[in-house]
Amino acid sequence: MTKISSEWSRRNFLRGALATGALVLPGSTVLAGCATSGGGQEQTEGEATDDNPLGVPTDSTLEIYIFNGGFGDAYATDVHQPMFKKKYPNAKIDHNAEVDIAGALQSRFVAGNPPDFVNDSGDGQIPLGQLVSDKQLYDLTDLYDAPSWDDPNVKVRDTLVPGAVESGVFGDAPYVMHMALTVYGLWYNKTLFDEHGWTTPTTWDEMTALCGEIKKAGIAPWTYQGVHARYMNWPLLTMAAKLGGPEVLTAIDNLEPGAWGHEAVKESANALAGLQKSGFILDGTVGMDHIQAQGAWSEGKAAFVPCGSWLESEQADVTPEGFEIAFMPEPLLSQDSAMSAETVRAQAGEPYIVPAQAKNPRGGLEYMRIMLSQEGARGFTEKVSSLTVVKGAADGVELPRGLTSAQQGLQAAGDDVLTWMYPTWYKDMENPGINSHTGELMAGRISVDEWVAGCEAEAKKVREDDSITKYTR
């Protein structure tokens, strides 16, 4: 994720907002009578009824911005917006697809004239924690407490997988709706493994032994997205939590002193750094971006690559025939690990927001309610080849092999599912922060102890900065 320019710092954002009188508090309203937008500004009004529980103004414009990146915007134009128009035929949808969300919208947030619904994603993402701390986002509690699109007797929140609502909570309220459910782990070519008789490892000892066999076959055991070192943070923290328990991750999220120096974290860092020392990483990986590293993996130059379950879709145009992409959880560092070998990280992602100063915020909430319906979620999966946070929405959908493999991995994990929040809460701590230190570690330029010291310094920087709002879980 590219760092947003310094103009978008909290102090400058706040100064600009105060100068224009644009800064207001987000609020939520009761689901009865007239519904008004956050901050007490009656920018839109609608009558809340059984058929319209969020009080959507039925003849107003809904201005939408969709990040035009890996998912494109067809899921919006072909699935969700037709559903909205069918229910509210007199409403107008102003659809915009944008690559650089911050470039297109940061001045509008400051001026107090944001759109009604934003897919705040991509390298030009406006930092979510920044928006929350500057009171720029609408409280989504009404959305999650509203009757679901499919069953008026079931609340929206009760149709979602565990952790979906919590993934967008800052403090004591949800401000971000995450739609995609990403399963993280290691990916390999099952066809290649079957040809060589290789078995996927469940322990790190088995992994290193297999890496030796793979190297003898003339294939690099691992590659990773070198210049985007966060990809290696994912297996590092997952394996650490498997070894030491999920409280390892909670301590990191809560900025506890010494959290990055936990023995489980250090052991995981040692294991991954050892791949480079053992010659198990594809030559040149350190300088590769995600396209180059994943491309080399697709070409069969490396056996394993860490990534989220979007990988199959991202590689679709370059994956050769006969390449059967498959998912596996990261191996256990010890047989005495606190969690099961099947444990995976699965996280709700792809953020959607309703600005506090939107002219039609109730329309924005309703658009989210549509997205979180069975039809809306199924359409999303079919269009972008991603699982969603809506329970059962992918049932009966013919998924690609890789995504099916990830779904099976998630089902096998049961309740042993991990997540962490610091990249969402503290963007700069993650990037360039932690990522830069992990990049140096994986390149062999610093030791594990130096990596720990660097990560601890990044956490301390946030912990001691009074201008940054802190969150805990």
PDB file of N, CA, C and O in Angstrom, residues 15-64:
ATOM      1  N   ARG A  15      -7.182  20.565  10.234  1.00  0.00           N
ATOM      2  CA  ARG A  15      -7.107  22.003  10.038  1.00  0.00           C
ATOM      3  C   ARG A  15      -7.966  22.436   8.846  1.00  0.00           C
ATOM      4  O   ARG A  15      -8.712  23.396   8.902  1.00  0.00           O
ATOM      5  N   GLY A  16      -7.870  21.648   7.757  1.00  0.00           N
ATOM      6  CA  GLY A  16      -8.659  22.000   6.577  1.00  0.00           C
ATOM      7  C   GLY A  16     -10.143  21.854   6.811  1.00  0.00           C
ATOM      8  O   GLY A  16     -10.949  22.660   6.367  1.00  0.00           O
ATOM      9  N   ALA A  17     -10.518  20.802   7.547  1.00  0.00           N
ATOM     10  CA  ALA A  17     -11.926  20.582   7.812  1.00  0.00           C
ATOM     11  C   ALA A  17     -12.506  21.675   8.700  1.00  0.00           C
ATOM     12  O   ALA A  17     -13.622  22.149   8.488  1.00  0.00           O
ATOM     13  N   LEU A  18     -11.735  22.094   9.717  1.00  0.00           N
ATOM     14  CA  LEU A  18     -12.215  23.145  10.595  1.00  0.00           C
ATOM     15  C   LEU A  18     -12.332  24.472   9.857  1.00  0.00           C
ATOM     16  O   LEU A  18     -13.248  25.261  10.090  1.00  0.00           O
ATOM     17  N   ALA A  19     -11.395  24.693   8.935  1.00  0.00           N
ATOM     18  CA  ALA A  19     -11.422  25.949   8.193  1.00  0.00           C
ATOM     19  C   ALA A  19     -12.652  26.062   7.322  1.00  0.00           C
ATOM     20  O   ALA A  19     -13.177  27.152   7.075  1.00  0.00           O
ATOM     21  N   THR A  20     -13.142  24.930   6.828  1.00  0.00           N
ATOM     22  CA  THR A  20     -14.314  24.962   5.963  1.00  0.00           C
ATOM     23  C   THR A  20     -15.606  24.693   6.715  1.00  0.00           C
ATOM     24  O   THR A  20     -16.679  24.683   6.126  1.00  0.00           O
ATOM     25  N   GLY A  21     -15.486  24.407   8.026  1.00  0.00           N
ATOM     26  CA  GLY A  21     -16.683  24.058   8.800  1.00  0.00           C
ATOM     27  C   GLY A  21     -17.218  22.710   8.412  1.00  0.00           C
ATOM     28  O   GLY A  21     -18.397  22.417   8.583  1.00  0.00           O
ATOM     29  N   ALA A  22     -16.328  21.846   7.881  1.00  0.00           N
ATOM     30  CA  ALA A  22     -16.787  20.587   7.314  1.00  0.00           C
ATOM     31  C   ALA A  22     -16.827  19.439   8.299  1.00  0.00           C
ATOM     32  O   ALA A  22     -17.380  18.398   8.008  1.00  0.00           O
ATOM     33  N   LEU A  23     -16.192  19.584   9.449  1.00  0.00           N
ATOM     34  CA  LEU A  23     -16.046  18.448  10.349  1.00  0.00           C
ATOM     35  C   LEU A  23     -17.271  18.279  11.228  1.00  0.00           C
ATOM     36  O   LEU A  23     -17.626  19.160  11.999  1.00  0.00           O
ATOM     37  N   VAL A  24     -17.953  17.128  11.087  1.00  0.00           N
ATOM     38  CA  VAL A  24     -19.130  16.849  11.901  1.00  0.00           C
ATOM     39  C   VAL A  24     -19.007  15.452  12.482  1.00  0.00           C
ATOM     40  O   VAL A  24     -18.235  14.632  12.014  1.00  0.00           O
ATOM     41  N   LEU A  25     -19.767  15.188  13.495  1.00  0.00           N
ATOM     42  CA  LEU A  25     -19.754  13.874  14.127  1.00  0.00           C
ATOM     43  C   LEU A  25     -20.715  12.945  13.423  1.00  0.00           C
ATOM     44  O   LEU A  25     -21.841  13.325  13.124  1.00  0.00           O
ATOM     45  N   PRO A  26     -20.279  11.697  13.149  1.00  0.00           N
ATOM     46  CA  PRO A  26     -21.202  10.733  12.584  1.00  0.00           C
ATOM     47  C   PRO A  26     -22.181  10.280  13.657  1.00  0.00           C
ATOM     48  O   PRO A  26     -21.822  10.188  14.817  1.00  0.00           O
ATOM     49  N   GLY A  27     -23.395   9.974  13.239  1.00  0.00           N
ATOM     50  CA  GLY A  27     -24.346   9.480  14.211  1.00  0.00           C
ATOM     51  C   GLY A  27     -25.265   8.480  13.573  1.00  0.00           C
ATOM     52  O   GLY A  27     -25.316   8.340  12.375  1.00  0.00           O
ATOM     53  N   SER A  28     -26.009   7.813  14.364  1.00  0.00           N
ATOM     54  CA  SER A  28     -26.976   6.862  13.836  1.00  0.00           C
ATOM     55  C   SER A  28     -28.340   7.246  14.370  1.00  0.00           C
ATOM     56  O   SER A  28     -28.467   7.898  15.399  1.00  0.00           O
ATOM     57  N   THR A  29     -29.372   6.844  13.660  1.00  0.00           N
ATOM     58  CA  THR A  29     -30.715   7.236  14.026  1.00  0.00           C
ATOM     59  C   THR A  29     -31.566   6.007  14.268  1.00  0.00           C
ATOM     60  O   THR A  29     -31.239   4.913  13.840  1.00  0.00           O
ATOM     61  N   VAL A  30     -32.679   6.180  14.947  1.00  0.00           N
ATOM     62  CA  VAL A  30     -33.571   5.060  15.219  1.00  0.00           C
ATOM     63  C   VAL A  30     -34.265   4.634  13.940  1.00  0.00           C
ATOM     64  O   VAL A  30     -34.414   5.410  13.015  1.00  0.00           O
ATOM     65  N   LEU A  31     -34.688   3.389  13.918  1.00  0.00           N
ATOM     66  CA  LEU A  31     -35.310   2.852  12.724  1.00  0.00           C
ATOM     67  C   LEU A  31     -36.820   3.058  12.755  1.00  0.00           C
ATOM     68  O   LEU A  31     -37.593   2.146  12.583  1.00  0.00           O
ATOM     69  N   ALA A  32     -37.212   4.271  12.994  1.00  0.00           N
ATOM     70  CA  ALA A  32     -38.638   4.578  12.994  1.00  0.00           C
ATOM     71  C   ALA A  32     -38.811   6.037  12.620  1.00  0.00           C
ATOM     72  O   ALA A  32     -37.932   6.857  12.832  1.00  0.00           O
ATOM     73  N   GLY A  33     -39.951   6.353  12.045  1.00  0.00           N
ATOM     74  CA  GLY A  33     -40.224   7.735  11.670  1.00  0.00           C
ATOM     75  C   GLY A  33     -39.291   8.198  10.580  1.00  0.00           C
ATOM     76  O   GLY A  33     -38.911   7.447   9.706  1.00  0.00           O
ATOM     77  N   CYS A  34     -38.870   9.479  10.631  1.00  0.00           N
ATOM     78  CA  CYS A  34     -37.982  10.035   9.633  1.00  0.00           C
ATOM     79  C   CYS A  34     -36.542   9.675   9.955  1.00  0.00           C
ATOM     80  O   CYS A  34     -36.128   9.735  11.105  1.00  0.00           O
ATOM     81  N   ALA A  35     -35.792   9.306   8.950  1.00  0.00           N
ATOM     82  CA  ALA A  35     -34.374   9.005   9.115  1.00  0.00           C
ATOM     83  C   ALA A  35     -33.565  10.148   8.554  1.00  0.00           C
ATOM     84  O   ALA A  35     -33.842  10.632   7.466  1.00  0.00           O
ATOM     85  N   THR A  36     -32.564  10.595   9.302  1.00  0.00           N
ATOM     86  CA  THR A  36     -31.726  11.696   8.843  1.00  0.00           C
ATOM     87  C   THR A  36     -30.278  11.271   8.892  1.00  0.00           C
ATOM     88  O   THR A  36     -29.924  10.284   9.513  1.00  0.00           O
ATOM     89  N   SER A  37     -29.427  12.043   8.214  1.00  0.00           N
ATOM     90  CA  SER A  37     -28.020  11.683   8.142  1.00  0.00           C
ATOM     91  C   SER A  37     -27.316  11.970   9.443  1.00  0.00           C
ATOM     92  O   SER A  37     -27.840  12.602  10.339  1.00  0.00           O
ATOM     93  N   GLY A  38     -26.038  11.513   9.527  1.00  0.00           N
ATOM     94  CA  GLY A  38     -25.241  11.711  10.729  1.00  0.00           C
ATOM     95  C   GLY A  38     -24.968  13.166  10.991  1.00  0.00           C
ATOM     96  O   GLY A  38     -25.093  14.031  10.131  1.00  0.00           O
ATOM     97  N   GLY A  39     -24.552  13.470  12.232  1.00  0.00           N
ATOM     98  CA  GLY A  39     -24.189  14.824  12.587  1.00  0.00           C
ATOM     99  C   GLY A  39     -25.364  15.738  12.776  1.00  0.00           C
ATOM    100  O   GLY A  39     -25.212  16.945  12.931  1.00  0.00           O
ATOM    101  N   GLY A  40     -26.578  15.209  12.734  1.00  0.00           N
ATOM    102  CA  GLY A  40     -27.752  16.037  12.935  1.00  0.00           C
ATOM    103  C   GLY A  40     -28.138  16.860  11.723  1.00  0.00           C
ATOM    104  O   GLY A  40     -29.042  17.672  11.783  1.00  0.00           O
ATOM    105  N   GLN A  41     -27.466  16.655  10.596  1.00  0.00           N
ATOM    106  CA  GLN A  41     -27.794  17.414   9.397  1.00  0.00           C
ATOM    107  C   GLN A  41     -28.880  16.698   8.617  1.00  0.00           C
ATOM    108  O   GLN A  41     -28.703  15.568   8.202  1.00  0.00           O
ATOM    109  N   GLU A  42     -29.996  17.331   8.422  1.00  0.00           N
ATOM    110  CA  GLU A  42     -31.109  16.690   7.728  1.00  0.00           C
ATOM    111  C   GLU A  42     -30.935  16.856   6.223  1.00  0.00           C
ATOM    112  O   GLU A  42     -31.719  17.519   5.541  1.00  0.00           O
ATOM    113  N   GLN A  43     -29.889  16.219   5.709  1.00  0.00           N
ATOM    114  CA  GLN A  43     -29.610  16.337   4.281  1.00  0.00           C
ATOM    115  C   GLN A  43     -30.568  15.477   3.466  1.00  0.00           C
ATOM    116  O   GLN A  43     -30.820  15.762   2.306  1.00  0.00           O
ATOM    117  N   THR A  44     -31.045  14.387   4.036  1.00  0.00           N
ATOM    118  CA  THR A  44     -32.028  13.551   3.361  1.00  0.00           C
ATOM    119  C   THR A  44     -33.034  13.082   4.394  1.00  0.00           C
ATOM    120  O   THR A  44     -32.722  12.943   5.568  1.00  0.00           O
ATOM    121  N   GLU A  45     -34.227  12.839   3.971  1.00  0.00           N
ATOM    122  CA  GLU A  45     -35.254  12.294   4.846  1.00  0.00           C
ATOM    123  C   GLU A  45     -35.993  11.194   4.121  1.00  0.00           C
ATOM    124  O   GLU A  45     -36.231  11.262   2.928  1.00  0.00           O
ATOM    125  N   GLY A  46     -36.346  10.160   4.856  1.00  0.00           N
ATOM    126  CA  GLY A  46     -37.139   9.089   4.296  1.00  0.00           C
ATOM    127  C   GLY A  46     -37.969   8.466   5.392  1.00  0.00           C
ATOM    128  O   GLY A  46     -37.555   8.442   6.553  1.00  0.00           O
ATOM    129  N   GLU A  47     -39.110   7.953   5.055  1.00  0.00           N
ATOM    130  CA  GLU A  47     -39.997   7.344   6.031  1.00  0.00           C
ATOM    131  C   GLU A  47     -39.587   5.896   6.260  1.00  0.00           C
ATOM    132  O   GLU A  47     -39.514   5.091   5.319  1.00  0.00           O
ATOM    133  N   ALA A  48     -39.242   5.536   7.504  1.00  0.00           N
ATOM    134  CA  ALA A  48     -38.882   4.170   7.832  1.00  0.00           C
ATOM    135  C   ALA A  48     -40.143   3.321   7.943  1.00  0.00           C
ATOM    136  O   ALA A  48     -41.047   3.638   8.714  1.00  0.00           O
ATOM    137  N   THR A  49     -40.211   2.271   7.146  1.00  0.00           N
ATOM    138  CA  THR A  49     -41.365   1.373   7.138  1.00  0.00           C
ATOM    139  C   THR A  49     -40.853  -0.070   7.159  1.00  0.00           C
ATOM    140  O   THR A  49     -39.652  -0.321   7.074  1.00  0.00           O
ATOM    141  N   ASP A  50     -41.782  -1.020   7.244  1.00  0.00           N
ATOM    142  CA  ASP A  50     -41.378  -2.418   7.207  1.00  0.00           C
ATOM    143  C   ASP A  50     -40.657  -2.741   5.900  1.00  0.00           C
ATOM    144  O   ASP A  50     -39.717  -3.546   5.883  1.00  0.00           O
ATOM    145  N   ASP A  51     -41.103  -2.115   4.810  1.00  0.00           N
ATOM    146  CA  ASP A  51     -40.496  -2.374   3.508  1.00  0.00           C
ATOM    147  C   ASP A  51     -39.248  -1.530   3.274  1.00  0.00           C
ATOM    148  O   ASP A  51     -38.463  -1.815   2.374  1.00  0.00           O
ATOM    149  N   ASN A  52     -39.079  -0.503   4.077  1.00  0.00           N
ATOM    150  CA  ASN A  52     -37.942   0.411   3.930  1.00  0.00           C
ATOM    151  C   ASN A  52     -37.405   0.729   5.328  1.00  0.00           C
ATOM    152  O   ASN A  52     -37.526   1.835   5.829  1.00  0.00           O
ATOM    153  N   PRO A  53     -36.814  -0.283   6.001  1.00  0.00           N
ATOM    154  CA  PRO A  53     -36.470  -0.136   7.420  1.00  0.00           C
ATOM    155  C   PRO A  53     -35.406   0.918   7.710  1.00  0.00           C
ATOM    156  O   PRO A  53     -35.331   1.405   8.843  1.00  0.00           O
ATOM    157  N   LEU A  54     -34.616   1.274   6.723  1.00  0.00           N
ATOM    158  CA  LEU A  54     -33.565   2.261   6.949  1.00  0.00           C
ATOM    159  C   LEU A  54     -33.998   3.676   6.574  1.00  0.00           C
ATOM    160  O   LEU A  54     -33.219   4.618   6.678  1.00  0.00           O
ATOM    161  N   GLY A  55     -35.240   3.821   6.158  1.00  0.00           N
ATOM    162  CA  GLY A  55     -35.745   5.151   5.832  1.00  0.00           C
ATOM    163  C   GLY A  55     -35.021   5.770   4.653  1.00  0.00           C
ATOM    164  O   GLY A  55     -34.624   6.950   4.691  1.00  0.00           O
ATOM    165  N   VAL A  56     -34.875   5.013   3.584  1.00  0.00           N
ATOM    166  CA  VAL A  56     -34.175   5.506   2.396  1.00  0.00           C
ATOM    167  C   VAL A  56     -35.081   6.468   1.625  1.00  0.00           C
ATOM    168  O   VAL A  56     -36.232   6.143   1.340  1.00  0.00           O
ATOM    169  N   PRO A  57     -34.583   7.668   1.268  1.00  0.00           N
ATOM    170  CA  PRO A  57     -35.359   8.559   0.405  1.00  0.00           C
ATOM    171  C   PRO A  57     -35.470   7.919  -0.981  1.00  0.00           C
ATOM    172  O   PRO A  57     -34.448   7.641  -1.619  1.00  0.00           O
ATOM    173  N   THR A  58     -36.680   7.656  -1.415  1.00  0.00           N
ATOM    174  CA  THR A  58     -36.880   6.803  -2.588  1.00  0.00           C
ATOM    175  C   THR A  58     -36.642   7.495  -3.922  1.00  0.00           C
ATOM    176  O   THR A  58     -36.616   6.829  -4.962  1.00  0.00           O
ATOM    177  N   ASP A  59     -36.484   8.816  -3.917  1.00  0.00           N
ATOM    178  CA  ASP A  59     -36.309   9.501  -5.199  1.00  0.00           C
ATOM    179  C   ASP A  59     -35.054  10.380  -5.220  1.00  0.00           C
ATOM    180  O   ASP A  59     -34.962  11.320  -6.011  1.00  0.00           O
ATOM    181  N   SER A  60     -34.089  10.083  -4.371  1.00  0.00           N
ATOM    182  CA  SER A  60     -32.866  10.875  -4.312  1.00  0.00           C
ATOM    183  C   SER A  60     -31.738  10.225  -5.117  1.00  0.00           C
ATOM    184  O   SER A  60     -31.797   9.044  -5.467  1.00  0.00           O
ATOM    185  N   THR A  61     -30.715  10.987  -5.381  1.00  0.00           N
ATOM    186  CA  THR A  61     -29.529  10.468  -6.057  1.00  0.00           C
ATOM    187  C   THR A  61     -28.626   9.766  -5.049  1.00  0.00           C
ATOM    188  O   THR A  61     -28.473  10.230  -3.918  1.00  0.00           O
ATOM    189  N   LEU A  62     -28.051   8.653  -5.449  1.00  0.00           N
ATOM    190  CA  LEU A  62     -27.071   7.945  -4.641  1.00  0.00           C
ATOM    191  C   LEU A  62     -25.745   8.001  -5.398  1.00  0.00           C
ATOM    192  O   LEU A  62     -25.594   7.397  -6.465  1.00  0.00           O
ATOM    193  N   GLU A  63     -24.793   8.745  -4.858  1.00  0.00           N
ATOM    194  CA  GLU A  63     -23.496   8.898  -5.516  1.00  0.00           C
ATOM    195  C   GLU A  63     -22.528   7.847  -4.978  1.00  0.00           C
ATOM    196  O   GLU A  63     -22.261   7.789  -3.778  1.00  0.00           O
ATOM    197  N   ILE A  64     -21.989   7.041  -5.887  1.00  0.00           N
ATOM    198  CA  ILE A  64     -21.183   5.880  -5.531  1.00  0.00           C
ATOM    199  C   ILE A  64     -19.803   5.968  -6.176  1.00  0.00           C
ATOM    200  O   ILE A  64     -19.682   6.314  -7.353  1.00  0.00           O
TER     201      ILE A  64
END
